[in-house]
Short mmCIF file of C-alpha atoms in Angstrom, two decimals:
data_model
loop_
_atom_site.label_atom_id
_atom_site.label_comp_id
_atom_site.label_asym_id
_atom_site.label_seq_id
_atom_site.Cartn_x
_atom_site.Cartn_y
_atom_site.Cartn_z
CA UNK A 1 43.97 216.21 116.08
CA UNK A 2 47.74 215.67 116.14
CA UNK A 3 47.61 213.58 119.32
CA UNK A 4 44.92 211.35 117.83
CA UNK A 5 46.44 210.88 114.36
CA UNK A 6 50.23 211.14 114.91
CA UNK A 7 50.96 209.93 118.46
CA UNK A 8 52.59 206.61 117.71
CA UNK A 9 56.13 205.38 118.13
CA UNK A 10 58.52 204.90 115.22
CA UNK A 11 57.36 201.78 113.39
CA UNK A 12 59.15 198.66 112.09
CA UNK A 13 62.38 197.14 113.39
CA UNK A 14 65.00 199.47 111.95
CA UNK A 15 67.71 201.38 113.72
CA UNK A 16 65.43 204.26 114.73
CA UNK A 17 62.37 202.09 115.55
CA UNK A 18 60.69 201.96 118.89
CA UNK A 19 61.22 198.18 118.91
CA UNK A 20 64.92 198.76 119.14
CA UNK A 21 64.84 201.79 121.32
CA UNK A 22 62.53 201.01 124.24
CA UNK A 23 64.89 199.55 126.81
CA UNK A 24 63.89 202.15 129.42
CA UNK A 25 60.24 201.42 128.99
CA UNK A 26 60.90 197.69 129.28
CA UNK A 27 62.59 198.24 132.59
CA UNK A 28 59.50 199.90 133.98
CA UNK A 29 57.33 196.99 132.76
CA UNK A 30 59.47 194.63 134.71
CA UNK A 31 59.04 196.77 137.85
CA UNK A 32 55.22 196.49 137.37
CA UNK A 33 55.36 192.66 137.66
CA UNK A 34 54.74 192.45 141.46
CA UNK A 35 51.77 194.81 141.16
CA UNK A 36 50.23 192.68 138.38
CA UNK A 37 50.83 189.49 140.20
CA UNK A 38 49.17 190.93 143.35
CA UNK A 39 46.20 192.02 141.21
CA UNK A 40 45.81 188.48 139.81
CA UNK A 41 45.83 187.05 143.34
CA UNK A 42 43.12 189.50 144.32
CA UNK A 43 41.01 188.55 141.28
CA UNK A 44 41.48 184.81 141.99
CA UNK A 45 41.45 184.53 145.78
CA UNK A 46 42.59 181.27 147.32
CA UNK A 47 39.80 181.54 149.89
CA UNK A 48 37.17 181.27 147.08
CA UNK A 49 35.76 177.86 146.39
CA UNK A 50 35.13 178.81 142.75
CA UNK A 51 38.03 180.36 140.86
CA UNK A 52 37.07 182.34 137.67
CA UNK A 53 36.70 180.14 134.62
CA UNK A 54 37.28 182.98 132.13
CA UNK A 55 39.21 186.24 132.29
CA UNK A 56 39.60 189.20 129.93
CA UNK A 57 42.91 191.15 130.07
CA UNK A 58 43.56 194.38 128.19
CA UNK A 59 46.66 196.47 127.65
CA UNK A 60 45.95 200.08 126.71
CA UNK A 61 48.65 201.98 124.74
CA UNK A 62 50.46 198.76 123.91
CA UNK A 63 52.69 200.32 121.21
CA UNK A 64 54.72 197.80 119.23
CA UNK A 65 57.82 195.67 119.44
CA UNK A 66 58.70 193.30 122.29
CA UNK A 67 57.15 195.53 124.89
CA UNK A 68 53.62 195.13 123.34
CA UNK A 69 52.85 191.87 125.02
CA UNK A 70 55.10 192.15 128.06
CA UNK A 71 52.40 193.11 130.56
CA UNK A 72 49.74 190.61 129.40
CA UNK A 73 52.48 187.90 129.47
CA UNK A 74 53.19 188.70 133.09
CA UNK A 75 49.45 188.40 133.90
CA UNK A 76 49.06 185.14 132.05
CA UNK A 77 52.08 183.63 133.82
CA UNK A 78 50.71 184.75 137.17
CA UNK A 79 47.31 183.16 136.40
CA UNK A 80 48.89 179.86 135.40
CA UNK A 81 51.10 179.78 138.50
CA UNK A 82 48.19 180.57 140.79
CA UNK A 83 45.87 177.94 139.35
CA UNK A 84 48.63 175.38 139.25
CA UNK A 85 49.17 175.86 142.97
CA UNK A 86 45.56 174.72 143.59
CA UNK A 87 45.68 171.92 141.01
CA UNK A 88 43.09 173.70 138.90
CA UNK A 89 43.01 174.11 135.14
CA UNK A 90 43.69 177.66 134.06
CA UNK A 91 40.78 179.84 133.01
CA UNK A 92 39.98 180.69 129.40
CA UNK A 93 41.72 183.99 128.75
CA UNK A 94 41.03 186.73 126.20
CA UNK A 95 43.86 189.13 125.53
CA UNK A 96 43.07 192.54 123.94
CA UNK A 97 45.66 195.13 123.02
CA UNK A 98 44.81 198.75 122.23
CA UNK A 99 46.64 201.71 120.78
CA UNK A 100 45.93 204.59 118.39
CA UNK A 101 45.17 203.67 114.70
CA UNK A 102 48.59 204.58 113.34
CA UNK A 103 50.31 202.16 115.64
CA UNK A 104 52.40 199.41 114.01
CA UNK A 105 49.83 196.67 114.58
CA UNK A 106 51.49 194.36 112.05
CA UNK A 107 54.18 193.59 114.61
CA UNK A 108 51.66 193.42 117.46
CA UNK A 109 49.58 190.82 115.67
CA UNK A 110 52.56 188.64 115.03
CA UNK A 111 53.44 188.89 118.70
CA UNK A 112 49.89 187.89 119.65
CA UNK A 113 50.03 184.81 117.35
CA UNK A 114 53.21 183.64 119.05
CA UNK A 115 51.74 184.31 122.54
CA UNK A 116 48.58 182.33 121.75
CA UNK A 117 50.52 179.37 120.38
CA UNK A 118 52.57 179.18 123.55
CA UNK A 119 49.60 179.35 125.87
CA UNK A 120 46.67 176.98 125.31
CA UNK A 121 44.49 178.85 127.83
CA UNK A 122 44.37 181.89 125.55
CA UNK A 123 41.19 181.37 123.50
CA UNK A 124 41.00 184.84 121.94
CA UNK A 125 43.33 187.64 121.03
CA UNK A 126 42.70 190.95 119.31
CA UNK A 127 43.59 194.50 118.75
CA UNK A 128 41.39 197.52 119.22
CA UNK A 129 42.60 200.65 117.41
CA UNK A 130 41.32 203.82 119.11
CA UNK A 131 41.92 206.34 121.90
CA UNK A 132 41.77 205.08 125.46
CA UNK A 133 40.06 208.39 126.18
CA UNK A 134 36.98 206.89 124.43
CA UNK A 135 34.91 203.74 125.09
CA UNK A 136 36.68 200.61 123.84
CA UNK A 137 34.97 197.61 125.48
CA UNK A 138 31.53 196.38 126.44
CA UNK A 139 30.24 197.15 129.89
CA UNK A 140 31.42 194.94 132.74
CA UNK A 141 33.71 192.84 130.50
CA UNK A 142 37.26 193.48 131.69
CA UNK A 143 38.95 191.76 134.69
CA UNK A 144 42.40 193.34 134.41
CA UNK A 145 43.55 196.48 132.62
CA UNK A 146 47.22 197.34 132.25
CA UNK A 147 48.97 200.31 130.77
CA UNK A 148 52.59 201.39 130.79
CA UNK A 149 54.39 204.49 129.50
CA UNK A 150 51.25 205.84 127.87
CA UNK A 151 48.97 207.87 130.12
CA UNK A 152 51.23 210.87 130.26
CA UNK A 153 50.06 211.38 126.61
CA UNK A 154 47.09 213.79 126.53
CA UNK A 155 44.03 213.46 124.31
CA UNK A 156 45.02 216.84 122.80
CA UNK A 157 47.06 219.97 123.44
CA UNK A 158 45.68 222.22 126.15
CA UNK A 159 42.63 223.98 124.74
CA UNK A 160 43.37 227.16 126.55
CA UNK A 161 46.68 227.55 124.70
CA UNK A 162 45.64 226.44 121.20
CA UNK A 163 42.35 228.36 121.24
CA UNK A 164 44.15 231.66 122.17
CA UNK A 165 47.19 230.80 120.04
CA UNK A 166 49.56 231.02 123.03
CA UNK A 167 52.83 229.30 122.33
CA UNK A 168 53.74 226.51 124.77
CA UNK A 169 57.35 227.77 124.72
CA UNK A 170 58.04 231.33 123.68
CA UNK A 171 61.40 232.10 122.04
CA UNK A 172 61.59 235.41 123.97
CA UNK A 173 62.85 234.45 127.47
CA UNK A 174 61.07 237.24 129.30
CA UNK A 175 57.74 236.45 127.76
CA UNK A 176 58.30 232.70 128.27
CA UNK A 177 58.95 233.13 132.00
CA UNK A 178 56.07 235.49 132.41
CA UNK A 179 53.69 232.98 130.73
CA UNK A 180 55.14 229.80 132.18
CA UNK A 181 52.80 229.41 135.16
CA UNK A 182 49.79 229.86 132.94
CA UNK A 183 51.15 227.32 130.37
CA UNK A 184 51.88 224.78 133.12
CA UNK A 185 48.41 225.29 134.55
CA UNK A 186 46.86 224.68 131.15
CA UNK A 187 48.70 221.40 130.84
CA UNK A 188 47.77 220.30 134.36
CA UNK A 189 44.11 221.05 133.70
CA UNK A 190 44.13 219.08 130.44
CA UNK A 191 45.72 216.11 132.26
CA UNK A 192 43.14 216.20 134.99
CA UNK A 193 40.34 216.25 132.49
CA UNK A 194 41.84 213.38 130.49
CA UNK A 195 42.77 211.12 133.34
CA UNK A 196 39.44 211.57 135.01
CA UNK A 197 37.80 210.62 131.69
CA UNK A 198 40.02 207.56 131.44
CA UNK A 199 38.99 206.38 134.91
CA UNK A 200 35.27 206.97 134.18
CA UNK A 201 35.38 204.93 131.02
CA UNK A 202 37.32 202.04 132.48
CA UNK A 203 34.93 201.91 135.40
CA UNK A 204 32.08 201.20 132.97
CA UNK A 205 34.09 198.53 131.15
CA UNK A 206 35.39 196.61 134.15
CA UNK A 207 33.70 193.96 136.33
CA UNK A 208 32.99 194.80 139.96
CA UNK A 209 36.23 194.42 141.86
CA UNK A 210 38.22 194.60 138.54
CA UNK A 211 41.85 195.53 138.77
CA UNK A 212 43.94 198.09 136.97
CA UNK A 213 47.74 198.53 137.00
CA UNK A 214 49.16 201.45 135.17
CA UNK A 215 52.42 203.43 134.99
CA UNK A 216 53.26 206.82 133.50
CA UNK A 217 56.04 209.34 133.42
CA UNK A 218 55.77 211.71 136.37
CA UNK A 219 57.81 214.21 138.33
CA UNK A 220 59.37 213.96 141.77
CA UNK A 221 57.94 217.15 143.27
CA UNK A 222 54.52 218.70 143.50
CA UNK A 223 56.03 222.03 142.85
CA UNK A 224 57.55 222.63 139.37
CA UNK A 225 60.75 224.57 139.92
CA UNK A 226 62.34 226.84 137.33
CA UNK A 227 65.10 224.25 136.90
CA UNK A 228 62.71 221.49 135.96
CA UNK A 229 61.83 221.04 132.27
CA UNK A 230 58.60 219.15 131.56
CA UNK A 231 58.85 216.78 128.61
CA UNK A 232 57.13 219.18 126.23
CA UNK A 233 59.47 221.99 127.36
CA UNK A 234 62.58 219.73 126.95
CA UNK A 235 61.61 218.96 123.33
CA UNK A 236 60.75 222.63 122.70
CA UNK A 237 64.17 223.68 123.95
CA UNK A 238 65.83 221.59 121.26
CA UNK A 239 63.49 222.86 118.61
CA UNK A 240 64.11 226.49 119.70
CA UNK A 241 67.79 226.03 118.99
CA UNK A 242 66.83 224.89 115.52
CA UNK A 243 64.71 227.98 115.08
CA UNK A 244 67.68 230.21 116.03
CA UNK A 245 69.78 228.33 113.45
CA UNK A 246 67.14 228.77 110.72
CA UNK A 247 66.41 225.04 110.39
CA UNK A 248 62.71 225.44 111.24
CA UNK A 249 60.40 228.43 110.94
CA UNK A 250 59.47 230.42 114.04
CA UNK A 251 55.78 230.72 113.15
CA UNK A 252 55.64 226.92 112.76
CA UNK A 253 57.41 226.52 116.01
CA UNK A 254 54.91 228.73 117.83
CA UNK A 255 52.07 226.57 116.70
CA UNK A 256 53.67 223.30 117.94
CA UNK A 257 52.17 221.71 121.14
CA UNK A 258 53.45 218.45 122.45
CA UNK A 259 50.47 216.77 124.15
CA UNK A 260 52.34 215.25 127.17
CA UNK A 261 52.20 215.97 130.90
CA UNK A 262 54.02 214.50 133.89
CA UNK A 263 51.98 214.64 137.12
CA UNK A 264 53.38 214.35 140.58
CA UNK A 265 52.31 211.32 142.72
CA UNK A 266 50.23 213.72 144.93
CA UNK A 267 48.53 215.12 141.87
CA UNK A 268 47.79 211.63 140.49
CA UNK A 269 46.40 210.42 143.83
CA UNK A 270 44.07 213.48 144.14
CA UNK A 271 42.60 212.89 140.70
CA UNK A 272 41.93 209.25 141.42
CA UNK A 273 40.33 210.05 144.76
CA UNK A 274 38.28 212.88 143.35
CA UNK A 275 36.91 210.66 140.51
CA UNK A 276 35.91 208.11 143.18
CA UNK A 277 35.27 204.80 141.35
CA UNK A 278 38.60 203.18 142.16
CA UNK A 279 40.58 202.71 145.38
CA UNK A 280 44.37 202.87 145.35
CA UNK A 281 45.91 199.54 146.45
CA UNK A 282 49.51 200.63 145.99
CA UNK A 283 51.39 203.50 144.44
CA UNK A 284 55.12 203.48 143.58
CA UNK A 285 57.57 206.16 142.53
CA UNK A 286 60.34 204.44 140.53
CA UNK A 287 63.62 205.68 139.11
CA UNK A 288 63.57 204.45 135.52
CA UNK A 289 67.41 204.33 135.35
CA UNK A 290 67.99 202.05 138.26
CA UNK A 291 69.42 198.80 137.07
CA UNK A 292 70.26 200.04 133.60
CA UNK A 293 73.55 199.07 132.08
CA UNK A 294 75.84 202.12 132.33
CA UNK A 295 76.75 201.57 128.68
CA UNK A 296 73.16 202.47 127.81
CA UNK A 297 73.22 205.76 129.64
CA UNK A 298 75.00 207.65 126.87
CA UNK A 299 73.75 210.58 124.70
CA UNK A 300 73.57 208.53 121.48
CA UNK A 301 71.34 205.89 123.01
CA UNK A 302 69.10 208.36 124.66
CA UNK A 303 68.89 210.48 121.53
CA UNK A 304 67.72 207.25 119.84
CA UNK A 305 65.06 206.70 122.54
CA UNK A 306 63.81 210.29 122.14
CA UNK A 307 63.70 209.94 118.36
CA UNK A 308 61.81 206.66 118.49
CA UNK A 309 59.16 208.28 120.69
CA UNK A 310 58.77 211.79 119.24
CA UNK A 311 59.79 211.54 115.54
CA UNK A 312 56.26 210.97 114.08
CA UNK A 313 54.66 213.96 115.76
CA UNK A 314 57.66 216.27 115.12
CA UNK A 315 57.99 215.20 111.42
CA UNK A 316 54.26 215.70 110.93
CA UNK A 317 54.50 219.25 112.05
CA UNK A 318 57.96 220.36 110.88
CA UNK A 319 58.85 217.93 108.02
CA UNK A 320 62.08 215.88 107.77
CA UNK A 321 64.11 217.52 110.49
CA UNK A 322 64.95 214.59 112.77
CA UNK A 323 68.58 214.15 111.76
CA UNK A 324 69.27 217.76 112.71
CA UNK A 325 67.08 217.38 115.88
CA UNK A 326 69.26 214.42 117.04
CA UNK A 327 72.52 216.34 116.27
CA UNK A 328 71.22 219.33 118.23
CA UNK A 329 70.15 217.11 121.15
CA UNK A 330 73.50 215.34 121.36
CA UNK A 331 75.33 218.65 121.05
CA UNK A 332 73.37 220.03 123.97
CA UNK A 333 74.40 217.16 126.22
CA UNK A 334 78.01 217.53 125.19
CA UNK A 335 78.01 221.27 125.91
CA UNK A 336 76.30 220.88 129.30
CA UNK A 337 78.76 218.20 130.47
CA UNK A 338 76.81 214.96 130.38
CA UNK A 339 73.53 213.27 130.00
CA UNK A 340 73.54 212.53 133.71
CA UNK A 341 73.62 216.23 134.50
CA UNK A 342 70.62 216.84 132.31
CA UNK A 343 68.73 213.92 133.88
CA UNK A 344 69.62 215.19 137.39
CA UNK A 345 68.27 218.66 136.62
CA UNK A 346 64.87 217.22 135.52
CA UNK A 347 64.31 213.83 137.10
CA UNK A 348 61.40 212.01 135.59
CA UNK A 349 60.31 209.07 137.85
CA UNK A 350 57.81 206.55 136.74
CA UNK A 351 54.56 206.54 138.72
CA UNK A 352 53.07 203.03 139.00
CA UNK A 353 49.66 202.66 140.63
CA UNK A 354 47.49 199.58 141.32
CA UNK A 355 43.77 200.27 141.43
CA UNK A 356 40.63 198.30 142.36
CA UNK A 357 37.19 199.12 141.07
CA UNK A 358 34.60 199.56 143.86
#
């Protein structure tokens, strides 16, 4: 249940909040703009004599802060520009944002009020707390679905590990290396199950020909090399140091499973094709650090990003250990030479894919 109840970003607008530590995620949203604009053009073709008079747009896994309305804002701007080109009034638009119940919806609602006041075509806005691995909307109601930086989160930790009490990251190196292929396979199977379920649900909720544009953290190779550390393993490595220093209990560490998985683009493509209800219009593999100010690529800033994302689920399991977690993380980067070295060892591209419902 940890993924359902505790997977949310740090709330509010303080120093450790997601709102102030999500510049990497915002960069990816900007890279999704051409895909969203192309999806709008497809939904509102210039060859049609009757452009849609109403549209429903949803963002799944919206989180909070300025990023919460970024994707729907891109879509609304694209709609307005397209209709203006043909001297047509814009359609009535409904904007719906989704995330898990513990998300900071107070900030999201304020953002929606501002968005609606600045766009007269928006006739309805709303939030829908719940998992996007469950039904959220009525059948055939959605025109465009967006999601960024969310679908690498699983619905739960891999059942094969939790059921058999197999640690995701064993302190003993020999045992860890021996079990690693099995652990990686368990995570891959859980992702396939979850992403397939996600596609099946959205297919029921979208109109025929509806469009979906999503991005998630991936990996750059279909083969996971010994040098590559998946996100869950990267976090576990920091926590394992804290075990060795007596900060956290080993038994508690062994029962911690971070429900995240980064697929390769080949893996993602195969799952979409096997599910069968969506065709792939375009798939991109983006480097999330291209275009970032070099002043941002420093250990302290990335420790802040890591904390904003993972603090709630870590604190829920281990208690108030995040100050020590951040110190351990920064110390690791200093000892290994630089943050850039760590990023080069385990590159994590963003996979962006544009889909069309059959």
